[in-house]
Coordinates of C-alpha atoms and ligand atoms in Angstrom, one line a residue:
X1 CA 21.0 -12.3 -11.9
X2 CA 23.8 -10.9 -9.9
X3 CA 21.6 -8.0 -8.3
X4 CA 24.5 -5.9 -7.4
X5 CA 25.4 -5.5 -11.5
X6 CA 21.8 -4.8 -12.1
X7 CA 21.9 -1.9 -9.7
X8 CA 24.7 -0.8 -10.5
X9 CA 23.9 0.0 -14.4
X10 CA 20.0 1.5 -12.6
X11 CA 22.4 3.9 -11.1
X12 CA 24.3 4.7 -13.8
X13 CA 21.1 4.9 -16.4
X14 CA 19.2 6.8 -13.6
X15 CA 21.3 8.7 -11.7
X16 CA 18.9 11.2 -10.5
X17 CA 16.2 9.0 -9.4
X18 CA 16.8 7.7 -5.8
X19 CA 13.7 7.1 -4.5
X20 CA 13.0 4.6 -7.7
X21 CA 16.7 3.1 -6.8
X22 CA 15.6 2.9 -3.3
X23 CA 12.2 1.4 -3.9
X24 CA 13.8 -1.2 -6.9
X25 CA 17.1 -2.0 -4.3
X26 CA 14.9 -3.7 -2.1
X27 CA 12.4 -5.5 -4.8
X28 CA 15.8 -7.1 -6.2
X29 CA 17.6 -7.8 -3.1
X30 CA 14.1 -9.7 -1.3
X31 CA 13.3 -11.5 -4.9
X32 CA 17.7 -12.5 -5.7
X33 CA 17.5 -16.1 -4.6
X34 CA 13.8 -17.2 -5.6
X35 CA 14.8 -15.6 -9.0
X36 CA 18.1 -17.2 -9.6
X37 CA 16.3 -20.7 -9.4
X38 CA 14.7 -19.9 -12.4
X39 CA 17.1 -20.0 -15.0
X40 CA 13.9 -18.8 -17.7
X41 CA 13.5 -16.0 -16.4
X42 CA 17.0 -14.8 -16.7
X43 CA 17.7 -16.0 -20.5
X44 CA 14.3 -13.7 -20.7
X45 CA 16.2 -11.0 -18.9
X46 CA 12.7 -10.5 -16.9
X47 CA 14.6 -8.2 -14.3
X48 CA 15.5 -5.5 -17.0
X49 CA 11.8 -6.1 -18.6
X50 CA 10.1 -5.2 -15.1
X51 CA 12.6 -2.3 -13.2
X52 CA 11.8 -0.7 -16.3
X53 CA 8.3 1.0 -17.2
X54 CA 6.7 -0.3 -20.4
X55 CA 6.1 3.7 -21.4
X56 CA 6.0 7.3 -19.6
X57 CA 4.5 10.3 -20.6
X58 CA 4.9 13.7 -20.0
X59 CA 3.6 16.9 -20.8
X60 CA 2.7 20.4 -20.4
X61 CA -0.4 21.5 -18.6
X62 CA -1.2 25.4 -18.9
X63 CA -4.1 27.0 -16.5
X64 CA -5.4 30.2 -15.7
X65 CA -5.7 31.3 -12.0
X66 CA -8.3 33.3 -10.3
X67 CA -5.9 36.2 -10.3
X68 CA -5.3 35.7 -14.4
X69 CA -2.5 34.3 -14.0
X70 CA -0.9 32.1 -16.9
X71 CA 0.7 29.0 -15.0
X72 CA 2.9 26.0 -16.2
X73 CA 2.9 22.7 -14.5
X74 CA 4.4 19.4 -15.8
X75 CA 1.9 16.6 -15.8
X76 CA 2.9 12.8 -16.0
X77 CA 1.9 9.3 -16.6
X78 CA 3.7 5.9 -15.9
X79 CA 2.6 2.6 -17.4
X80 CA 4.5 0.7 -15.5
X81 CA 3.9 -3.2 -16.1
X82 CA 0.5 -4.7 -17.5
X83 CA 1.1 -8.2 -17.7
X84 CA -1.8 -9.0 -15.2
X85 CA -4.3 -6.2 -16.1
X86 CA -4.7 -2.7 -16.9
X87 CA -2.9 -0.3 -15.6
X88 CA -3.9 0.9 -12.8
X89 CA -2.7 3.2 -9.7
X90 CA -3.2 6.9 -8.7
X91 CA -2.8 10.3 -9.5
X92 CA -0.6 12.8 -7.0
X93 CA -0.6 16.6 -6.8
X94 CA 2.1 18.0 -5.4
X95 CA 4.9 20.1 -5.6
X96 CA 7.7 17.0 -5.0
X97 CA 6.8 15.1 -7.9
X98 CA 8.9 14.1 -10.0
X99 CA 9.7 11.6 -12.4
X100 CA 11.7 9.7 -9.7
X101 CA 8.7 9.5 -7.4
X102 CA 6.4 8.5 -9.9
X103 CA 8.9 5.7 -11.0
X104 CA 8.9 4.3 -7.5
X105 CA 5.1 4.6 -7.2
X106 CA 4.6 2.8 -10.3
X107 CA 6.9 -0.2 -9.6
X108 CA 5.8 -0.3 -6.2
X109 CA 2.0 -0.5 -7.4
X110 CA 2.9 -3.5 -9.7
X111 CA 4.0 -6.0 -6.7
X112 CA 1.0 -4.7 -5.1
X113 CA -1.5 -4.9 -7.4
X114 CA -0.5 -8.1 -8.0
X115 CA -0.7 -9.2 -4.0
X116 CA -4.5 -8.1 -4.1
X117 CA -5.6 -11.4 -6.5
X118 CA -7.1 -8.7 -8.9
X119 CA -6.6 -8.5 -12.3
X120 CA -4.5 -5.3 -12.1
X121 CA -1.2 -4.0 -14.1
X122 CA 1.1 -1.3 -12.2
X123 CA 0.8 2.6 -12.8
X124 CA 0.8 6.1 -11.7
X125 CA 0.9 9.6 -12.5
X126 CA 0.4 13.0 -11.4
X127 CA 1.7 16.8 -11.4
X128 CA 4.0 19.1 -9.6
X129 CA 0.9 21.3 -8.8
X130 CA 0.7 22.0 -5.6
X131 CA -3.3 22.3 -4.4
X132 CA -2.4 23.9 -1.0
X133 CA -4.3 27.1 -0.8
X134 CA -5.9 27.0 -4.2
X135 CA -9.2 27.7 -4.7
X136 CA -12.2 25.3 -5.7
X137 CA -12.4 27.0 -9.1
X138 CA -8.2 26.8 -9.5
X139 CA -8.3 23.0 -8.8
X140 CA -11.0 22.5 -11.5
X141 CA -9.1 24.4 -14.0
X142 CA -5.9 22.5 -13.1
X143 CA -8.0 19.3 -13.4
X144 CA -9.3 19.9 -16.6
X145 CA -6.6 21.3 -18.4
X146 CA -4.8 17.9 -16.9
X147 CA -7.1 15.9 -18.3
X148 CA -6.8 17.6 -21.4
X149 CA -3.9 15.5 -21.9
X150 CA -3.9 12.8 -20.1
X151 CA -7.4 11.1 -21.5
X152 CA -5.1 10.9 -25.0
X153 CA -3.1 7.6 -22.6
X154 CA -5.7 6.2 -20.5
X155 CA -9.2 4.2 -20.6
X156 CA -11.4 1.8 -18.8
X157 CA -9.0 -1.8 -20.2
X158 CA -5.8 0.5 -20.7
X159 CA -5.2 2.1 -18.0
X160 CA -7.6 3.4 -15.0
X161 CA -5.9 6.3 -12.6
X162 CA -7.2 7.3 -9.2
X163 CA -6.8 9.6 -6.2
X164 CA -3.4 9.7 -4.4
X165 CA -2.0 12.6 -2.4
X166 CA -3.6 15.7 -3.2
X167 CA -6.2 13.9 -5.2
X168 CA -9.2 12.8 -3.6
X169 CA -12.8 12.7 -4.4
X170 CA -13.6 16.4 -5.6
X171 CA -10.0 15.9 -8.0
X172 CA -11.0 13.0 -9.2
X173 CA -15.0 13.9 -9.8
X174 CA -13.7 17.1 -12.1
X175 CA -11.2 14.4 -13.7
X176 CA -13.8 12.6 -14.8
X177 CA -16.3 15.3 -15.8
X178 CA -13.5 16.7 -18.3
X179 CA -12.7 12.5 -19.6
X180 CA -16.3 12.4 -20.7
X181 CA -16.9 15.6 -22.1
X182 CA -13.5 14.7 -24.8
X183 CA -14.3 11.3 -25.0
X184 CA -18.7 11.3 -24.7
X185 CA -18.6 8.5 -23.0
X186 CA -19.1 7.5 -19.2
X187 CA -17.1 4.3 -18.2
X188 CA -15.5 3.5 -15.3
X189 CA -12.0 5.3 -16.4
X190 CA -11.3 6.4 -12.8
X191 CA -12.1 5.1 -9.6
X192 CA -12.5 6.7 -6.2
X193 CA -15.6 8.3 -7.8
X194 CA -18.8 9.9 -6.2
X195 CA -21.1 7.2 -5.3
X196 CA -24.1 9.3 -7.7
X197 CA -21.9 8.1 -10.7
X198 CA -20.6 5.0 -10.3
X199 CA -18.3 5.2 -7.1
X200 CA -18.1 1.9 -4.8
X201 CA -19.1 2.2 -1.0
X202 CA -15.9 2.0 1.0
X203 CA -13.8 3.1 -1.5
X204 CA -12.8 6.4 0.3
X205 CA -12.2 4.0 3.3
X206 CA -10.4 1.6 1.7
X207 CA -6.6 2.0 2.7
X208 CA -7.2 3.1 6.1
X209 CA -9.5 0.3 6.5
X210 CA -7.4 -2.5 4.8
X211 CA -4.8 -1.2 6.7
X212 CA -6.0 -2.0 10.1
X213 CA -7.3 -5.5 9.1
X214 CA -4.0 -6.2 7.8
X215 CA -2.5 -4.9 11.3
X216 CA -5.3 -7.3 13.0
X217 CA -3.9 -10.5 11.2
X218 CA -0.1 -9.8 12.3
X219 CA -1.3 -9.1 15.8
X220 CA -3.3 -12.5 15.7
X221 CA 0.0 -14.1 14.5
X222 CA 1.2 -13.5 18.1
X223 CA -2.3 -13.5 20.0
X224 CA -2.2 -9.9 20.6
X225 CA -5.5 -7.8 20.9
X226 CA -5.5 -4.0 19.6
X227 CA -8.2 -3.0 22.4
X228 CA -6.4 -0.3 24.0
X229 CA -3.5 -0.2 22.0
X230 CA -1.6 3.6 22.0
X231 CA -1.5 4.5 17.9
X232 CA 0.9 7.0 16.3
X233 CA -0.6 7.9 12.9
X234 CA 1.2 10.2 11.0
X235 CA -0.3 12.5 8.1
X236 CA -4.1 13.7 8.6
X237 CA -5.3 12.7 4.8
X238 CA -7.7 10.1 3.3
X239 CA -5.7 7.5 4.5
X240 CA -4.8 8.8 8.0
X241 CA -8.6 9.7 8.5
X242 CA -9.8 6.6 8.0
X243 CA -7.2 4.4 9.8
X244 CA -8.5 6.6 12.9
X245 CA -11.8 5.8 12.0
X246 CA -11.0 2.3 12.4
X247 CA -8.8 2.2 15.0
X248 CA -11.7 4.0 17.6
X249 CA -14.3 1.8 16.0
X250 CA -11.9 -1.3 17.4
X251 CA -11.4 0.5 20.7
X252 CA -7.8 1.6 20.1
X253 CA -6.1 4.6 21.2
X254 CA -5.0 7.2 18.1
X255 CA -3.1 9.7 19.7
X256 CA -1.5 11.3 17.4
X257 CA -2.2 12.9 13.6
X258 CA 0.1 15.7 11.9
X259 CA 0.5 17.1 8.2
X260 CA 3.6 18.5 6.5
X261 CA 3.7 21.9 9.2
X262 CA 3.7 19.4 12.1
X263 CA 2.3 17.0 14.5
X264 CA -0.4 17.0 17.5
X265 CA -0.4 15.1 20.1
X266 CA -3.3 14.1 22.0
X267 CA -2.9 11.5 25.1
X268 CA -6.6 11.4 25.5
X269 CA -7.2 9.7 22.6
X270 CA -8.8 11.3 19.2
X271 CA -12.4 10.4 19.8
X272 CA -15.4 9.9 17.4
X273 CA -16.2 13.5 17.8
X274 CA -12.5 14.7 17.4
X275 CA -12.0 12.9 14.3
X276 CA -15.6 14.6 12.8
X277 CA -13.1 18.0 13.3
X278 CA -10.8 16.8 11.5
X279 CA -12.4 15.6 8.7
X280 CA -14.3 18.7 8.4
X281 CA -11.1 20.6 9.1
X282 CA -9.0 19.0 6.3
X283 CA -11.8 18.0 4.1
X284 CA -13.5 21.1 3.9
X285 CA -11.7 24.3 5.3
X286 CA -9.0 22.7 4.4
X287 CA -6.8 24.3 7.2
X288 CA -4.4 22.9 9.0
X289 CA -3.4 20.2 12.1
X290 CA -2.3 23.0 14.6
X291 CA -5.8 24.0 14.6
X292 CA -6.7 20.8 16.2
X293 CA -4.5 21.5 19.3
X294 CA -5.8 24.9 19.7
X295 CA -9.5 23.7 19.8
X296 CA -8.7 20.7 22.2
X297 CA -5.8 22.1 24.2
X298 CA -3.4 19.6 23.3
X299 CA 0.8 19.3 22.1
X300 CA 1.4 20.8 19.3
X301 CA 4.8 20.2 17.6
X302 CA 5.7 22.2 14.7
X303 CA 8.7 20.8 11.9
X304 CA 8.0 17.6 14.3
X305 CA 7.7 14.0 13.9
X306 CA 4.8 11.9 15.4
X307 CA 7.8 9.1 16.0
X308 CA 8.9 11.5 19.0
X309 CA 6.3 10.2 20.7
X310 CA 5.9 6.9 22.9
X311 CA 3.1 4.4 21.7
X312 CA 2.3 0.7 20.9
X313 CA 1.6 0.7 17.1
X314 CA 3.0 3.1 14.6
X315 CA 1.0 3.7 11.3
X316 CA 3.1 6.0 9.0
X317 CA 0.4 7.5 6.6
X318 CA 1.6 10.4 5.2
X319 CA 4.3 10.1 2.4
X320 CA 7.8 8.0 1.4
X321 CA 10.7 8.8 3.9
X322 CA 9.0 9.9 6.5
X323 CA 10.4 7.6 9.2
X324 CA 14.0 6.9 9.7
X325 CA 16.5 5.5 11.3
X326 CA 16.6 7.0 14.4
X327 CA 13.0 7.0 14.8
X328 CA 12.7 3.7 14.3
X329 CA 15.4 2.9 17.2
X330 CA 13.5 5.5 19.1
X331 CA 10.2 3.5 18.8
X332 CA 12.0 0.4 19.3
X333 CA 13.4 1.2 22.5
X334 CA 10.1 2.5 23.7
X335 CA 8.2 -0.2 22.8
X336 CA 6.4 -0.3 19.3
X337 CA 5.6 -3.6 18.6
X338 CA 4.4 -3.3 15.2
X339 CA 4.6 -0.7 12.2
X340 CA 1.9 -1.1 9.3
X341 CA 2.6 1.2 6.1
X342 CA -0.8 3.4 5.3
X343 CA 1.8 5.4 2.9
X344 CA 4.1 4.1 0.3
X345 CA 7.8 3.8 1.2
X346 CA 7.7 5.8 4.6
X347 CA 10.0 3.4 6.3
X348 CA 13.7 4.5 5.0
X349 CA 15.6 1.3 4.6
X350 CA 17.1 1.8 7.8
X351 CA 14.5 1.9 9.6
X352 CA 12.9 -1.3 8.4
X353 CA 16.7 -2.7 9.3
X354 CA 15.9 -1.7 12.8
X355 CA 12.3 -2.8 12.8
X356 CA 13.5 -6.5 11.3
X357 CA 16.5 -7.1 13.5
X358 CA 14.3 -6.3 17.0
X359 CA 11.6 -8.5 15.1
X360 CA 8.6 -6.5 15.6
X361 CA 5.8 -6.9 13.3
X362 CA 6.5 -4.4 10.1
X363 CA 4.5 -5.0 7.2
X364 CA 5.5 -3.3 4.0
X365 CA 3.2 -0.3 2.1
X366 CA 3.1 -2.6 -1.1
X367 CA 1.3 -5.3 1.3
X368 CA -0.6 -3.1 4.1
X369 CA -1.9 -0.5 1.8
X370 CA -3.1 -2.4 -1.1
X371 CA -6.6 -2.5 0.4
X372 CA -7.3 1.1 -1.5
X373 CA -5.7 -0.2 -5.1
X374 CA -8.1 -3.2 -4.1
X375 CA -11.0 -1.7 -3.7
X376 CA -10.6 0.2 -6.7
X377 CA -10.4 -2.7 -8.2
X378 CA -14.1 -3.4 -7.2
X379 CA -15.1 -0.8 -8.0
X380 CA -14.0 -1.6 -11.5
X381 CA -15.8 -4.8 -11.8
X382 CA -19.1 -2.9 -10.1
X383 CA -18.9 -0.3 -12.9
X384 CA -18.3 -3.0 -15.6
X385 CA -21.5 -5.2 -14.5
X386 CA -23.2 -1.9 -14.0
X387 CA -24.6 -2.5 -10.6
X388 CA -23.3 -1.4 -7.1
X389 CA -22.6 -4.2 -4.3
X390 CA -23.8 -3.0 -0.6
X391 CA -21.3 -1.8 1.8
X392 CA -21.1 -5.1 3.4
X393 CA -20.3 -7.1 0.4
X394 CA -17.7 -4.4 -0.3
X395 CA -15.9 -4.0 2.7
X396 CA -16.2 -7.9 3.0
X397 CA -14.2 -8.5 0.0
X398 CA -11.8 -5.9 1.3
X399 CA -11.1 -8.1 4.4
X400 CA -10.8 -11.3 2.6
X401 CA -8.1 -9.8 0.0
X402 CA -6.6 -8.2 3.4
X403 CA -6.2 -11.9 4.9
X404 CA -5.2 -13.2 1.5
X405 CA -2.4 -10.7 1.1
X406 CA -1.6 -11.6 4.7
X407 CA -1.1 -15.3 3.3
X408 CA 0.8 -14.8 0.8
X409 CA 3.4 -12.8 3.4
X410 CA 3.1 -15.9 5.3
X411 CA 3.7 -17.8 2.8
X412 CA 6.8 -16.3 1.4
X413 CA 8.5 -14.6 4.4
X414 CA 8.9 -17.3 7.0
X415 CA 12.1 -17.1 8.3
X416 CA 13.4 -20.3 9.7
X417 CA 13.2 -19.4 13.2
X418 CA 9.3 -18.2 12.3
X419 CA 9.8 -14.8 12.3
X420 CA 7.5 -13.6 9.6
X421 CA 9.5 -11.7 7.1
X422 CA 6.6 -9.3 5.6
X423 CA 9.3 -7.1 3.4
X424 CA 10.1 -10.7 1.4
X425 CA 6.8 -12.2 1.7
X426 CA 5.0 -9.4 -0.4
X427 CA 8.0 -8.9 -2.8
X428 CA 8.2 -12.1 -3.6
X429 CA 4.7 -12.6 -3.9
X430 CA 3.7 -10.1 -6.0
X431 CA 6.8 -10.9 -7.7
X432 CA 6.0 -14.5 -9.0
X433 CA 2.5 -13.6 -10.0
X434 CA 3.7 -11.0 -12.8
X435 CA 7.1 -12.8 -13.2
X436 CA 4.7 -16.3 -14.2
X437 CA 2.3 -13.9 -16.4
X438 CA 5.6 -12.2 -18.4
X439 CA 6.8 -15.5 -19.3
X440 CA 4.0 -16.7 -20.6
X441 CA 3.6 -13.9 -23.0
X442 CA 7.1 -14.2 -24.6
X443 CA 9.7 -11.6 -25.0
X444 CA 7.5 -7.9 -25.4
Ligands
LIG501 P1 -3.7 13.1 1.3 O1 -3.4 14.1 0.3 O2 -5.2 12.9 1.6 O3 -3.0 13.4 2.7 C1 -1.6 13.4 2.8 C2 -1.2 13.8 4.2 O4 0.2 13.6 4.3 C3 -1.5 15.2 4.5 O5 -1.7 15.3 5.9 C4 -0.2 15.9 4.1 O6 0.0 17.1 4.8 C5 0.8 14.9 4.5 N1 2.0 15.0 3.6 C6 2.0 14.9 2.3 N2 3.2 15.1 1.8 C7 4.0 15.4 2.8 C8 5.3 15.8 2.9 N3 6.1 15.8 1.8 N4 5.8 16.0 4.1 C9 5.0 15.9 5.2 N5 3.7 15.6 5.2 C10 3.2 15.4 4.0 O7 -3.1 11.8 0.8 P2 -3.5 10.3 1.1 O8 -3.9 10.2 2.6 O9 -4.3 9.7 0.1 O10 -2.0 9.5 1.0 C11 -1.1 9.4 2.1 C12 -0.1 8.3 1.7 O11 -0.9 7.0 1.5 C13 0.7 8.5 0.5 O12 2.0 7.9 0.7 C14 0.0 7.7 -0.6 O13 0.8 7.3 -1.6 C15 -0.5 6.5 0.2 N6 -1.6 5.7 -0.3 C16 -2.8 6.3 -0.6 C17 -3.9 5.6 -1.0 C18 -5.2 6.2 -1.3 O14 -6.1 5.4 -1.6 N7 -5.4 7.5 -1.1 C19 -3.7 4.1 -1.3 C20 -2.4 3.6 -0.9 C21 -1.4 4.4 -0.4 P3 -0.2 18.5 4.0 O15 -1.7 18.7 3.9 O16 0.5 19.5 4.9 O17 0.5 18.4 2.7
LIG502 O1 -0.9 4.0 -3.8 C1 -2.0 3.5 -4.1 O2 -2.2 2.3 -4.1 C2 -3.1 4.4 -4.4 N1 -2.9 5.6 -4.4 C3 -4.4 3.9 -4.9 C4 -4.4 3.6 -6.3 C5 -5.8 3.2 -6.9 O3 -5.8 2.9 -8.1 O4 -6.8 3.1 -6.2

């Protein structure tokens, strides 16, 4: 494979999509020399096979609003890549989607899925609805007239969706309320459900979480301990919640949290308590970050960054893009000493240029965030035995798939010198797994 070519006629097929040519660029360029020593897999033209989804649907979703208003949204799926498993990744509501974005989700979720030792195939879907400001009864319309559609492309061994942003628990409860009622049955066709019908413990905790345990094993690559540690975490979400939540738990320092209006800053520390705001803040009321800064007389930065700010660890957990270049020499030159991706894509591939040539621990989305794809997962094989494991046994199994993701970065991304090249490491990884499983069930 000459990876150059390959992108090349992406661009020209695809010309539209840069955030699935940004996302597949790097895939190709990490994977180039472990996949030109397999002549197989070229005569089997496996790259084409797997930059490519196996089938994407799109379609129309109508829904009244509380005003009687007749609105139009475009809904989508991608079935990415199921050689491993069903397909399996999340749902997103929000006014940027587009087919490019779900492309890169989907193809992103396939090397991750694969990292996580499940038995999981690549996918994702969503909507250009835009949940901000929409009432309760609006977002259960939207969901059901969604789901209206999509049930007619998914199913517990086809393909099982879940929450992304804009989609959490309530999302994903209505979801599934409407799957049932068209299909009468109750199977475990989603996951991030409520734990009253077959939800897993930890599930809602799960990226956050995974996150932080995957930030503990590069810190133990270099003996560091997080006690104390100054955390910028960006976006005040599922994810962003409960990396915070873990972060005070391990006596670290989060100081900062912002959504798409802007960014507080807080040197004291978001405690316990602080973080209960939040959650009941974006949760509930559903207002927004600045709201935080007013209550606890802090910095408030609208249109800001969180990267403007000094601090030890940076966890980007808000959406793809949202750290660049210059922020990443900015936190580089004040002294970050690791980034671990919450979100998918956040680093833009200049930043993760600066990140890698001042050698600072940066793990990769595909490998930091997988604990949440992972403990879907779990949740899969809880709803199939039809019993529910404690939140020990859960969150367990999260930190051994955390360690074992680690591994395979380990594994795959030493650089000679010993620098551990996380960005390879997981590509390749989750490469060989689906590249080994393709082969073996001939040209399709
Ligand atoms: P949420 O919807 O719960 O939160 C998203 C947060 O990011 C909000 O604070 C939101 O602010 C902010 N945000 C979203 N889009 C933008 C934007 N375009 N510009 C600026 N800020 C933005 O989503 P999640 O926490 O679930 O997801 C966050 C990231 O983590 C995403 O990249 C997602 O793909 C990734 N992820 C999520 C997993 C999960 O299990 N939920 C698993 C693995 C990865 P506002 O409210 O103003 O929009
Ligand atoms: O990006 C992701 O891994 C997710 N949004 C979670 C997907 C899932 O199926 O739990």
């Amino acid at each position: 494979m000459k990876v150059q070519e390959v992108l090349n006629d992406l661009r020209r097929r695809f010309p539209n999509e840069p955030e699935y040519l940004q996302a597949v660029t790097e895939v190709l360029e990490s994977i180039e020399e472990v996949y030109n020593q397999h002549p197989e897999f070229e005569k089997s033209n496996l790259i084409e096979r797997l930059c490519i989804a196996d089938r994407i649907s799109s379609f129309r979703v109508t829904w009244v609003d509380d005003k009687g208003k007749v609105n139009v949204n475009m809904g989508y799926r991608i079935q990415h890549n199921n050689a491993i498993g069903p397909y399996k990744g999340g749902l997103r509501f929000h006014a940027s989607v587009n087919p490019s974005i779900l492309k890169f989700l989907a193809f992103e979720q396939t090397f991750k899925n694969a990292l996580t030792t499940l038995p999981m195939g690549g996918g994702k879907g969503g909507s250009d609805f835009h949940p901000r400001g929409k009432s309760n009864a609006e977002v259960m319309r939207f969901c059901q007239a969604f789901m209206l559609e999509l049930w007619k492309h998914i199913g517990p061994d086809t393909d099982v969706p879940a929450g992304d942003i804009g989609v959490g628990g309530r999302e994903v409860a209505y979801l599934f309320g409407m799957y049932k009622k068209l299909t009468k049955e109750f199977t475990g066709v989603l996951t991030g459900k409520g734990m009253e019908f077959g939800g897993s413990l930890i599930r809602p905790e799960a990226t956050g979480y995974g996150n932080i345990y995957f930030l503990l094993e590069m810190l133990k690559t270099k003996n560091i301990d997080i006690k104390g540690k100054k955390c910028l975490v960006s976006g005040s979400g599922n994810v962003a919640q409960y990396t915070c939540e873990k972060l005070i738990e391990l006596g670290a320092l989060p100081v900062t949290l912002s959504d798409s209006d802007g960014y507080i800053y807080d040197p004291d520390g978001i405690t316990r308590e602080k973080l209960d705001y939040v959650m009941e803040l974006k949760n509930i009321e559903r207002g927004r970050i600045r709201e935080y800064a007013e209550k606890y007389g802090c910095k408030y930065v609208p249109g800001g960054r969180v990267w403007s700010e000094p601090g030890d660890i940076a966890l980007p957990s808000a959406t793809q893009n949202e750290l660049n270049g210059d922020d990443a020499k900015r936190l580089v030159e004040t002294g970050c000493i690791a980034v671990s991706e919450g979100a998918n894509m956040p680093s833009t591939p200049e930043a993760i240029e600066v990140f890698q040539k001042a050698k600072i621990l940066y793990a990769p989305g595909k490998a930091a965030n997988a604990g949440g794809v992972a403990t879907s997962g779990l949740e899969m094989t809880q709803n199939s035995l039809r019993l529910s494991w404690t939140k020990e046994e859960v969150d367990n199994k999260l930190k051994q798939i955390m360690s074992d993701i680690h591994g395979q970065c380990v594994k795959y991304g030493t650089e000679k010198d010993g620098y551990i090249n996380y960005v390879k490491g997981a590509n390749i990884g989750g490469f060989m797994k689906v590249a080994k499983a393709m082969m073996a069930q001939g040209i399709i």
